[in-house]
mmCIF file of C-alpha atoms in Angstrom:
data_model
loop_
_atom_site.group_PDB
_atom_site.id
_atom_site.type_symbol
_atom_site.label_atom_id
_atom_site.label_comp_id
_atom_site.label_asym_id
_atom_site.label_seq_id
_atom_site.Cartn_x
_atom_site.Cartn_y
_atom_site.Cartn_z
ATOM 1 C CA UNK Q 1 -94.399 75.275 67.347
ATOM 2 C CA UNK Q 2 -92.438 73.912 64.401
ATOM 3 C CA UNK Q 3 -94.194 70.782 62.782
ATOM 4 C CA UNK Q 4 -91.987 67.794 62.218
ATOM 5 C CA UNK Q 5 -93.776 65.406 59.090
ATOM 6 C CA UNK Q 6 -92.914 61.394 59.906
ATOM 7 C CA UNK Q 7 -91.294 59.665 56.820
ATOM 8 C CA UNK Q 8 -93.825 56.851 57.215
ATOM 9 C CA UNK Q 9 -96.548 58.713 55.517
ATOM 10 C CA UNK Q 10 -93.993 60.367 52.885
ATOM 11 C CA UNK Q 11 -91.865 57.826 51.987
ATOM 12 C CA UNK Q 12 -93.383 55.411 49.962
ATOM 13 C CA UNK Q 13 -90.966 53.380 49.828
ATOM 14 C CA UNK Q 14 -91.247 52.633 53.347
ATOM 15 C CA UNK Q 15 -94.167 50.302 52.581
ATOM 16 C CA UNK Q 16 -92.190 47.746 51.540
ATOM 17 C CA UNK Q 17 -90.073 48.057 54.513
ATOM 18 C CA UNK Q 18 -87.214 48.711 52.510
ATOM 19 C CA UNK Q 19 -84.100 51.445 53.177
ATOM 20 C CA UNK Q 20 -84.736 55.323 51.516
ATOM 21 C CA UNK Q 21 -82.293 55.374 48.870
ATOM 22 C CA UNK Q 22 -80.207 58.713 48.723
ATOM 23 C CA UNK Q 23 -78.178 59.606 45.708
ATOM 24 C CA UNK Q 24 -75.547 62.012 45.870
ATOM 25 C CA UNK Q 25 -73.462 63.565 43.524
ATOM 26 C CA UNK Q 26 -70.146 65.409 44.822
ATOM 27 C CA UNK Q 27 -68.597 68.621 43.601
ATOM 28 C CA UNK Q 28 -65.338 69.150 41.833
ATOM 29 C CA UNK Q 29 -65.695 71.127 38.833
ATOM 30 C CA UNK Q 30 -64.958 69.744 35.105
ATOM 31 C CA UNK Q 31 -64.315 66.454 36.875
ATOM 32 C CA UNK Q 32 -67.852 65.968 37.273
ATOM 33 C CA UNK Q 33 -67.580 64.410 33.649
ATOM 34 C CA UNK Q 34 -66.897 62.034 35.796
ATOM 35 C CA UNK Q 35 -70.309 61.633 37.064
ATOM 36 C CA UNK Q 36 -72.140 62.687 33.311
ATOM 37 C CA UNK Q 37 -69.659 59.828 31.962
ATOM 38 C CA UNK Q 38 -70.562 57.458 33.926
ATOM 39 C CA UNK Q 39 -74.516 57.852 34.190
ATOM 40 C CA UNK Q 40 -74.340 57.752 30.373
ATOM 41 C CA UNK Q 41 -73.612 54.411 30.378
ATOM 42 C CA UNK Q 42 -77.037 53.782 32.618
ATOM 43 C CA UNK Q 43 -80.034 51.909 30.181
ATOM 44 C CA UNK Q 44 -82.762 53.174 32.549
ATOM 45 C CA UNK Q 45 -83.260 56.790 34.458
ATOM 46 C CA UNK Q 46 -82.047 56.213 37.604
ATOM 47 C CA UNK Q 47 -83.978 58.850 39.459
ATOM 48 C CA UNK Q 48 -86.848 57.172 38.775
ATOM 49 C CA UNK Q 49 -85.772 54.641 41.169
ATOM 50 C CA UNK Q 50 -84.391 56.317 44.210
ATOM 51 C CA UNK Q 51 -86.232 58.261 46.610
ATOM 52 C CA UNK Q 52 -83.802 61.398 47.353
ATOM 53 C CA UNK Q 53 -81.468 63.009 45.345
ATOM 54 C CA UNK Q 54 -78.554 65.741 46.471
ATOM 55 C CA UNK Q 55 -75.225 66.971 45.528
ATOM 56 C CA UNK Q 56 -73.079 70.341 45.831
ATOM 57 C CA UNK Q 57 -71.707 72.973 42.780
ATOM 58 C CA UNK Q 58 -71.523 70.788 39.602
ATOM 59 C CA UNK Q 59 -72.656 67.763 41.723
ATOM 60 C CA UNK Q 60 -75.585 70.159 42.266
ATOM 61 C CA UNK Q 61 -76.114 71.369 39.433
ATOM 62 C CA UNK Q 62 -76.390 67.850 38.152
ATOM 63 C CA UNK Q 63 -78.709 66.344 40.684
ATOM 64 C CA UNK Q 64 -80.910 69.648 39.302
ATOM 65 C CA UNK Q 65 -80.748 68.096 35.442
ATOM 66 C CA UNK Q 66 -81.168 64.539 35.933
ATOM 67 C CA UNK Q 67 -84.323 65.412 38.359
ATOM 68 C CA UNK Q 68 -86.001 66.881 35.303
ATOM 69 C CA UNK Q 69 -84.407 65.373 32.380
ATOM 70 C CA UNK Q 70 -83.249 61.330 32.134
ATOM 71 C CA UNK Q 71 -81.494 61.585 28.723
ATOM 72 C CA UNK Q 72 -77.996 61.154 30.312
ATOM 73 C CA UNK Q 73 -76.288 60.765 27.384
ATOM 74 C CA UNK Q 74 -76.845 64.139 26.037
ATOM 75 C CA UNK Q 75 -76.650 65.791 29.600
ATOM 76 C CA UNK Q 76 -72.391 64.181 28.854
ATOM 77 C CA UNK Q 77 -72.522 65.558 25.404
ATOM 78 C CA UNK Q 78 -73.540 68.890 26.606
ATOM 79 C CA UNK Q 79 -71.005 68.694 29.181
ATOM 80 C CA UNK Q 80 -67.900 68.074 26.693
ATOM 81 C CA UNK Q 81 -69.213 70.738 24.354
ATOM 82 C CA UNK Q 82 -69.499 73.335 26.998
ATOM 83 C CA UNK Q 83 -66.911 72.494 28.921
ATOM 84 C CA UNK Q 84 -64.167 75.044 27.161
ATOM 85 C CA UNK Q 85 -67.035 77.591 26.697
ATOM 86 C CA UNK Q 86 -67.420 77.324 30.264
ATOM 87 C CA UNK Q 87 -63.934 77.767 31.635
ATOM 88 C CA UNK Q 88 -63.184 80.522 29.443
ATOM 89 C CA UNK Q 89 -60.739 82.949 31.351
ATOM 90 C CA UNK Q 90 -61.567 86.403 31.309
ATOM 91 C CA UNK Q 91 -58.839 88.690 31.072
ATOM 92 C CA UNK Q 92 -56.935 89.264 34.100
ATOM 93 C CA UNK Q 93 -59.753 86.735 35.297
ATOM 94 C CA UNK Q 94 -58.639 86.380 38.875
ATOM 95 C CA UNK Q 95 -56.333 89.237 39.685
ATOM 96 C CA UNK Q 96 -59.939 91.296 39.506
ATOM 97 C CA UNK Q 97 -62.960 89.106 39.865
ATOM 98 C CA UNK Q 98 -63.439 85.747 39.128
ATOM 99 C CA UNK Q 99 -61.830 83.692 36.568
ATOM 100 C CA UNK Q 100 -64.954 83.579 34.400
ATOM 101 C CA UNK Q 101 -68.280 85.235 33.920
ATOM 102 C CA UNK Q 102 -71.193 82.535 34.206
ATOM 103 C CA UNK Q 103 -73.189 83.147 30.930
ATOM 104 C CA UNK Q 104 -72.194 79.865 29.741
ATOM 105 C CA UNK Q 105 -72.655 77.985 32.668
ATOM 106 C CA UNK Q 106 -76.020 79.653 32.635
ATOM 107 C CA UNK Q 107 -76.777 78.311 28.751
ATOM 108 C CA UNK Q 108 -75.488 74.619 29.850
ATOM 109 C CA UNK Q 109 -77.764 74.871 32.692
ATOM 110 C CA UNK Q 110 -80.651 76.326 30.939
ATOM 111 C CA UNK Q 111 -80.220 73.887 28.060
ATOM 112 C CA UNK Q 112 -81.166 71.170 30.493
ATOM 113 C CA UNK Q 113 -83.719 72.232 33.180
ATOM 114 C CA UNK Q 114 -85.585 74.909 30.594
ATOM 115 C CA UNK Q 115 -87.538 77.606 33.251
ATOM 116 C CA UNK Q 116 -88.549 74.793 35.389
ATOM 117 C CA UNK Q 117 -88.965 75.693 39.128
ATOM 118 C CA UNK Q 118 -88.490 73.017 42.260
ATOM 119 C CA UNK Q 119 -92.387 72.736 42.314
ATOM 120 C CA UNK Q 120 -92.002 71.149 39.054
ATOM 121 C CA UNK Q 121 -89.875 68.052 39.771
ATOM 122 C CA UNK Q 122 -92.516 66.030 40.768
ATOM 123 C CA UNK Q 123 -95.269 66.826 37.867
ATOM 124 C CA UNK Q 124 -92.649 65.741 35.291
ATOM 125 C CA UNK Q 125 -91.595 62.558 35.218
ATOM 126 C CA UNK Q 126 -90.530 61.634 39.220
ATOM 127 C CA UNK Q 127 -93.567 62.387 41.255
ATOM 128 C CA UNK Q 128 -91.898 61.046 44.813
ATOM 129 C CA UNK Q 129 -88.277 62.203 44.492
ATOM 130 C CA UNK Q 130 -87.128 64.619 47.154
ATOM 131 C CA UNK Q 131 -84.073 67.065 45.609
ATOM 132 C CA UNK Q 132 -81.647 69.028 48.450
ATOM 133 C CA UNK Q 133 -79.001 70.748 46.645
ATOM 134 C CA UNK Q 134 -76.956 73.397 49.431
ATOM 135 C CA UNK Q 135 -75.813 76.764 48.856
ATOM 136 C CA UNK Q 136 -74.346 79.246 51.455
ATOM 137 C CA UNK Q 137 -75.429 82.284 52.396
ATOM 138 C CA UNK Q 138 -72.552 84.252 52.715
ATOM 139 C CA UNK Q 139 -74.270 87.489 53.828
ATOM 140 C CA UNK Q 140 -75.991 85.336 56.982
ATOM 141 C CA UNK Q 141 -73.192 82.912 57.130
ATOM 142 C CA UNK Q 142 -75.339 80.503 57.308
ATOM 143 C CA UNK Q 143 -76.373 77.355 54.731
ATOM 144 C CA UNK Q 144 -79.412 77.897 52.255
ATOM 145 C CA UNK Q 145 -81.070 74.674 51.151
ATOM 146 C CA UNK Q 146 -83.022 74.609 48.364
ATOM 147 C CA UNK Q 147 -85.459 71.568 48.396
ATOM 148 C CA UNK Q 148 -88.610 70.816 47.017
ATOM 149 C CA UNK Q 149 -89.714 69.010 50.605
ATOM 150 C CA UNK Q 150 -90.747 72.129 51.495
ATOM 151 C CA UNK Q 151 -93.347 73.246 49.511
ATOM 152 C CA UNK Q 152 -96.074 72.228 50.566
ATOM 153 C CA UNK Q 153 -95.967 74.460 53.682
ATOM 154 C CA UNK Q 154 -94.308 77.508 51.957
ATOM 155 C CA UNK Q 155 -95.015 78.065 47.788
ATOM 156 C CA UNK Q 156 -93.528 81.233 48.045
ATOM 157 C CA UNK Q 157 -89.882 79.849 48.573
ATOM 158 C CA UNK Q 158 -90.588 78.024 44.707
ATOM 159 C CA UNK Q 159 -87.158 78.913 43.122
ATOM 160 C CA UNK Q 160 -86.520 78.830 39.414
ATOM 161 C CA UNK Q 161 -83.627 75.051 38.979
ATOM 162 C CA UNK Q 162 -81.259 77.230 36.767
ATOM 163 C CA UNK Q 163 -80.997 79.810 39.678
ATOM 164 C CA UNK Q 164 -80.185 77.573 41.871
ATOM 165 C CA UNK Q 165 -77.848 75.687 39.801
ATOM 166 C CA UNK Q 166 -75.658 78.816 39.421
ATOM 167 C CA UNK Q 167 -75.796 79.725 43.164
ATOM 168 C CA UNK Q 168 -74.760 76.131 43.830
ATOM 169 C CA UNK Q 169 -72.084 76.730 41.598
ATOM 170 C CA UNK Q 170 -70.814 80.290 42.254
ATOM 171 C CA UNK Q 171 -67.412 79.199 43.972
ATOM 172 C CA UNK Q 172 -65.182 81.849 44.570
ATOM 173 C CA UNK Q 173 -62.247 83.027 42.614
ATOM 174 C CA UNK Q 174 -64.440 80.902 39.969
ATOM 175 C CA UNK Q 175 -67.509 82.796 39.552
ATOM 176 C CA UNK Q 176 -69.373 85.385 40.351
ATOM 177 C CA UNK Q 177 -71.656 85.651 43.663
ATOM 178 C CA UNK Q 178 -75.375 85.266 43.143
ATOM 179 C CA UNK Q 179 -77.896 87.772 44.616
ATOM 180 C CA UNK Q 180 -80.686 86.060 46.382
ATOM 181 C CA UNK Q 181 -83.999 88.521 47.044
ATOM 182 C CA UNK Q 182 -86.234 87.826 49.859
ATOM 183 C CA UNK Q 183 -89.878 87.493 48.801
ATOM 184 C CA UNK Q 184 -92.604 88.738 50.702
ATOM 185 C CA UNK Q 185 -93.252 85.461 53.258
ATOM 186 C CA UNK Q 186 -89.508 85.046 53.992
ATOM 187 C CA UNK Q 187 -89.779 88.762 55.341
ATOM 188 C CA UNK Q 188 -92.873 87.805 57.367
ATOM 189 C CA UNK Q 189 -91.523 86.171 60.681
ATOM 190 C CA UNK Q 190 -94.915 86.236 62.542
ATOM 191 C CA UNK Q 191 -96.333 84.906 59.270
ATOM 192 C CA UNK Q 192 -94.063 82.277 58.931
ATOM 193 C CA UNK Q 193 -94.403 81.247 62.841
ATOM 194 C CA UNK Q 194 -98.472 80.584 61.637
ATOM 195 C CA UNK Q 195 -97.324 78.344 58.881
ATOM 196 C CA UNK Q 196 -94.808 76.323 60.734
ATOM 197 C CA UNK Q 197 -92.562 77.049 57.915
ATOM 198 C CA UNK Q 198 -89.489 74.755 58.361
ATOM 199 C CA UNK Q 199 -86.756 75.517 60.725
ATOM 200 C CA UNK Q 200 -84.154 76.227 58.557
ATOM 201 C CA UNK Q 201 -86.306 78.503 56.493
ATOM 202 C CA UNK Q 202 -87.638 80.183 59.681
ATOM 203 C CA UNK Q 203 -83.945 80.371 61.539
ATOM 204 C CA UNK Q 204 -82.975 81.907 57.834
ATOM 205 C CA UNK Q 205 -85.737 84.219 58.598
ATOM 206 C CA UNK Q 206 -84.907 85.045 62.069
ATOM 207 C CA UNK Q 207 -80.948 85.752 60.690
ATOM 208 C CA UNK Q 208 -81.867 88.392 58.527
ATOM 209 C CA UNK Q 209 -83.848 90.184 60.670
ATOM 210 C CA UNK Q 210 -81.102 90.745 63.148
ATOM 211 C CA UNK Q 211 -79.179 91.757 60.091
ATOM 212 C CA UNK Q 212 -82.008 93.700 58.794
ATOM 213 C CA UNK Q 213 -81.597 92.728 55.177
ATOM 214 C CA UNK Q 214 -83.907 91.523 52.127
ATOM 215 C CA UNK Q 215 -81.240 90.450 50.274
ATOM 216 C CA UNK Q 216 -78.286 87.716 50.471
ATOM 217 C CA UNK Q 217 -75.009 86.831 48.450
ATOM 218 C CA UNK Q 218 -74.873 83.304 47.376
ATOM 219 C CA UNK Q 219 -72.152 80.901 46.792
ATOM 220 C CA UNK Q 220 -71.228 77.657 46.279
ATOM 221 C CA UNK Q 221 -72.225 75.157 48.844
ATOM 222 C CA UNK Q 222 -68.779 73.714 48.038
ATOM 223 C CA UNK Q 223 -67.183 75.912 50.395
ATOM 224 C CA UNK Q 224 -69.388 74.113 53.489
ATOM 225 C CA UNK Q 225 -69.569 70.627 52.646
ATOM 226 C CA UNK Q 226 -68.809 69.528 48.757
ATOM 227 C CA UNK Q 227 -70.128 66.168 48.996
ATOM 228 C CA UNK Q 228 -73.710 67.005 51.253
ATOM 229 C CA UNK Q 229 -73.756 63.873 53.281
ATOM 230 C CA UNK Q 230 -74.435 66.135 56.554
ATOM 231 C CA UNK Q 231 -76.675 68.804 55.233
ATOM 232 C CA UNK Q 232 -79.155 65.489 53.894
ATOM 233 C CA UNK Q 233 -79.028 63.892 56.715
ATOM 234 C CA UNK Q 234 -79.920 66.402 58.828
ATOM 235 C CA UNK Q 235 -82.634 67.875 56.537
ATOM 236 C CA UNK Q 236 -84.317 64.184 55.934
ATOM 237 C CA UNK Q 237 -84.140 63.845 60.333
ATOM 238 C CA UNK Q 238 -85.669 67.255 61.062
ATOM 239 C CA UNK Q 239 -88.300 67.584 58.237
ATOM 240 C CA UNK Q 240 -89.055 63.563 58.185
ATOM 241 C CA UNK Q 241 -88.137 62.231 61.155
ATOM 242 C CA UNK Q 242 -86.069 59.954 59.737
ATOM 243 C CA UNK Q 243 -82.661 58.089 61.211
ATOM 244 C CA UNK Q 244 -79.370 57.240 60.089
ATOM 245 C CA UNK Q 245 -80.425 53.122 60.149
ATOM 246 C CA UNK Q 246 -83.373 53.642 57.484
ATOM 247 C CA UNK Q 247 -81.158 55.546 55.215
ATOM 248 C CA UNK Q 248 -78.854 53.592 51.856
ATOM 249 C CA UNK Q 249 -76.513 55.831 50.674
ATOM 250 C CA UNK Q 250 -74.992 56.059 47.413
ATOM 251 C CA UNK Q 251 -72.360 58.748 46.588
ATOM 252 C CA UNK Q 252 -71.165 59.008 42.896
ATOM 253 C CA UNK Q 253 -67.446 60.824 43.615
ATOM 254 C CA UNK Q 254 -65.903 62.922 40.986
ATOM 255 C CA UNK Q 255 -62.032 61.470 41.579
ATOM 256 C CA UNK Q 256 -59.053 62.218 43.864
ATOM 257 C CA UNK Q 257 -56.467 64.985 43.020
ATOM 258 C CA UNK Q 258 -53.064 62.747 43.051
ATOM 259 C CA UNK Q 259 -50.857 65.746 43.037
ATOM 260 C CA UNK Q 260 -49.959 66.372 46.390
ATOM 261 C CA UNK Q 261 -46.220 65.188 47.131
ATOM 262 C CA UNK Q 262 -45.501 63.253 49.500
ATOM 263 C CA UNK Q 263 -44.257 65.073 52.501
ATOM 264 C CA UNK Q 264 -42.773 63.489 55.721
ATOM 265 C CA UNK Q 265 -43.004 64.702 59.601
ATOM 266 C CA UNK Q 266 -39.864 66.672 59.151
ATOM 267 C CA UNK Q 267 -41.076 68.448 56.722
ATOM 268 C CA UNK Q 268 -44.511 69.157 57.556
ATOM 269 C CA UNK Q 269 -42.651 70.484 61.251
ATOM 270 C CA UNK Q 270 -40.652 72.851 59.426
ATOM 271 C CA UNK Q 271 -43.088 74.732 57.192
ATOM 272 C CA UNK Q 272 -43.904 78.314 56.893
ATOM 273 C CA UNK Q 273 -46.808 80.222 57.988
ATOM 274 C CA UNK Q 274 -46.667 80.507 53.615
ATOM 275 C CA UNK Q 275 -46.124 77.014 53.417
ATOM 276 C CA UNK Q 276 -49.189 76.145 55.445
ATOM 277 C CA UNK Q 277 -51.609 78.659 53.622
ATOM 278 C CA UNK Q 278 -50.243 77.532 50.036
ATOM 279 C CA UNK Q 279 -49.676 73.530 50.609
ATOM 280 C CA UNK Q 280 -52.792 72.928 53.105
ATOM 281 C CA UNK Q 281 -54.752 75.760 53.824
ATOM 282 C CA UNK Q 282 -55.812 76.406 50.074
ATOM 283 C CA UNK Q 283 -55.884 73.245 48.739
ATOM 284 C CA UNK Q 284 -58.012 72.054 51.828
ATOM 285 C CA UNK Q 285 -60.607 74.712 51.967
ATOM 286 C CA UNK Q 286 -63.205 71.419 49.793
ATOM 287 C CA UNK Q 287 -61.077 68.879 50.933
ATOM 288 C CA UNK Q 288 -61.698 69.146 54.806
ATOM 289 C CA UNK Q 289 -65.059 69.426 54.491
ATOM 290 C CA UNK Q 290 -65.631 66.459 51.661
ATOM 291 C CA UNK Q 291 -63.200 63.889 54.651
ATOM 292 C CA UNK Q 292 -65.683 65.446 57.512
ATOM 293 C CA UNK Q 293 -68.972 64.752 55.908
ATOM 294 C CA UNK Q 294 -67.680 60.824 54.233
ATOM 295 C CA UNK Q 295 -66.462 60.070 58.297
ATOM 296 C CA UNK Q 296 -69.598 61.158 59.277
ATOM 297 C CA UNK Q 297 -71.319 59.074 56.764
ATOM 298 C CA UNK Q 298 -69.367 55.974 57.644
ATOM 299 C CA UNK Q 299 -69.286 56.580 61.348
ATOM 300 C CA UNK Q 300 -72.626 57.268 62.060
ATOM 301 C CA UNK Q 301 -74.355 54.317 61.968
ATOM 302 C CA UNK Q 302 -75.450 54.019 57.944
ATOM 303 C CA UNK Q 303 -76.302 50.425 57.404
ATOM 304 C CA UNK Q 304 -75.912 51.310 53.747
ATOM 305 C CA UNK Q 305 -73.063 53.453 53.409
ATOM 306 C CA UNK Q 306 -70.996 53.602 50.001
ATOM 307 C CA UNK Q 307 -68.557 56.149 48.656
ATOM 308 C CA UNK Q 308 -67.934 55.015 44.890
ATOM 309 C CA UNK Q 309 -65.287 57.303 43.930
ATOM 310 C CA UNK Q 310 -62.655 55.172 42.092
ATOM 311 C CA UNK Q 311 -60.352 57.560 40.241
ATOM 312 C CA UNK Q 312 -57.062 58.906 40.650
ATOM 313 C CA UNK Q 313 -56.266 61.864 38.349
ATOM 314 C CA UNK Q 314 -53.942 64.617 38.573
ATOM 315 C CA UNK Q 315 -54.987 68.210 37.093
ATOM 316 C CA UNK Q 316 -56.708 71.357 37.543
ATOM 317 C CA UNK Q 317 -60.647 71.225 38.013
ATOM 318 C CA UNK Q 318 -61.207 74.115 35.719
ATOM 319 C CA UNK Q 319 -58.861 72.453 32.729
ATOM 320 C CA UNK Q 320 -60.839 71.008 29.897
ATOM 321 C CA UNK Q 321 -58.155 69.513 29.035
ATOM 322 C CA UNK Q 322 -58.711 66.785 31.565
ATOM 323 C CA UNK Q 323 -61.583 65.167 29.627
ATOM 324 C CA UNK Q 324 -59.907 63.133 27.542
ATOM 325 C CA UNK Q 325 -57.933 61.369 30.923
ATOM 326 C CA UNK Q 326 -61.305 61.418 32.682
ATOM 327 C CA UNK Q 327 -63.070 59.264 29.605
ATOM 328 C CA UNK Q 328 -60.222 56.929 29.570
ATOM 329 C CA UNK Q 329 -60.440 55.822 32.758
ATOM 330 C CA UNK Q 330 -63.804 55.891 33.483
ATOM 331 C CA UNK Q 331 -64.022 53.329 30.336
ATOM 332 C CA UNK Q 332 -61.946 51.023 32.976
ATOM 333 C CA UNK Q 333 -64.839 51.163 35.232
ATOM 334 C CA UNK Q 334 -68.149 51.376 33.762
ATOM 335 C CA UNK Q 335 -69.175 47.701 34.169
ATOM 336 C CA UNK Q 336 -68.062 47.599 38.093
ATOM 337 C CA UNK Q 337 -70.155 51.090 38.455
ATOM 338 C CA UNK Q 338 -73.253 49.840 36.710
ATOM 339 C CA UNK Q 339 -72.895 46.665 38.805
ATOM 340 C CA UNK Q 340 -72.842 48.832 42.047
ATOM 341 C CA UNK Q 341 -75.477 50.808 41.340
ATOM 342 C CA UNK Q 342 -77.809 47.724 40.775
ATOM 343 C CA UNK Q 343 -76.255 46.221 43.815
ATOM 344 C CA UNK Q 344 -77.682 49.583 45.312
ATOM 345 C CA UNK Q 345 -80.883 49.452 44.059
ATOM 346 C CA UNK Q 346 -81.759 45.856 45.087
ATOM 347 C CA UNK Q 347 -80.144 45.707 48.829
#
């Protein structure tokens, strides 16, 4: 049988009767400047002061830097250095392949978390945080969250950050697919049903031996659910124990895409099967998932519940060019943010 820790023990926090505080930082490609903007602006490490920590692709890989590293504002001036480097097209980038390799994704991402594994986070400078960051698993269709809640029971699933960061990150028609290897315990169902390894380890487990693989294709969690409200939520209630009411959540959003026109009934009615793929179907594909998992969020029964995703800005999430639009308004907003965040902090 599965063991299921209580939050009471875990949770320090909790001592002082007082809600968990989740962070999370959303997807959405070069407009998570928005996010590395914005926490640059911060005069204290805010991870120090929160008690979980998640986010999907570069929300991901961002919750993966700031875990390790609190100097925010070189984190941003990494980010507008690399940022063309990164989203450099490969030729016919996208007619075969991705759009671009991932070396330089790799070196931003290395720059900041160094070889530093999950079972790290807490001997550096945040002993208590707990980090989820999603990726899927395309060869089990199923989710693969990497965490550091979970090593106590299973060292073996220790994962290197800038791994994960590029898995988290591997969307498609973007970048490349990541090849995950199955170590030795992972293989080892009976093992693993001595440990009481976690269940979403063990159903990972249980998946890949009806498959009868050792290996899986990663890709960017994105695709499931770019803002993770779900997938933490349902990792803190099955691992901790703990319920929607206990939780304050704090998203830091990345900006809405104000490009779509305008369309009416009429014309929705008379679309195209083309029209449909290329106006909703596409475009949706993050978009569905990012509305499912804020309605869950705000219909679920968080006491604590804020979205703080202010701007408006039209362009292409792979454009560096975008930057410069980004910085301006995010200039607009910096008080109100850092006044939110301390609102969140104290509540």
């Amino acid at each position: 049988m599965l063991t299921v820790k209580t939050f009471k023990e875990d949770f320090p926090i909790r001592k002082n009767k007082k809600k968990i505080k989740v962070l999370i930082c959303a997807g959405g490609g070069l407009f998570g400047y928005v996010i590395t903007y914005l926490m640059s602006h911060l005069n204290f490490d805010l991870y120090s002061k929160v008690d979980v920590v998640s986010g999907s692709s570069i929300g991901g890989i961002l919750t993966l830097a700031y875990s390790v590293n609190s100097d925010y504002k070189w984190i941003n001036h990494l980010f507008e250095q690399g940022a063309s480097k990164i989203f450099d097209k490969r030729f016919l980038g996208g007619i075969i392949g991705p759009k671009y390799d991932n070396k330089e994704l790799e070196n931003f991402i290395e720059n900041i978390v160094g070889n530093y594994r999950l079972s790290d986070i807490n001997k550096i400078c945040n002993k208590d945080l707990k980090l989820i960051v999603p990726t899927l698993d395309y060869t089990l269709t199923q989710p693969r969250i990497f965490t550091n809640i979970d090593l106590e029971y299973a060292k073996e699933y220790d994962y290197p950050l800038k791994k994960i960061g590029i898995a988290t990150a591997a969307a498609p028609t973007y970048f490349p697919a990541v090849e995950y290897i199955w170590n030795e315990i992972e293989k080892n169902y009976e093992k693993m049903k001595e440990l009481s390894i976690p269940s979403q380890i063990y159903y990972l487990t249980q998946q890949a031996m009806k498959f009868r693989t050792d290996k899986s294709v990663l890709i960017d969690s994105g695709v499931i659910e770019n803002i993770p409200v779900i997938t933490t939520y349902t990792t803190l209630k099955s691992r901790y124990g703990i319920n929607v009411e206990d939780i304050d959540m704090f998203i830091i959003g990345t900006g809405d895409d104000c490009s779509h026109p305008m369309e009416t009934a009429k014309d929705v009615t008379n679309w195209t099967a083309v029209d449909w793929l290329v106006k909703f179907i596409i475009p949706y594909v993050t978009e569905s998932n990012e509305l499912a998992s804020v309605n869950f969020g705000a219909q679920m029964g968080f006491n604590s519940f804020e979205y703080y995703n202010p701007l408006t800005t039209c362009g292409d999430m792979d454009d560096p060019k975008i930057l410069p639009t980004l910085k301006k308004q995010c200039d607009t907003i910096v008080d109100e943010f850092k006044s939110e965040i301390q609102a969140f902090l104290e509540r």
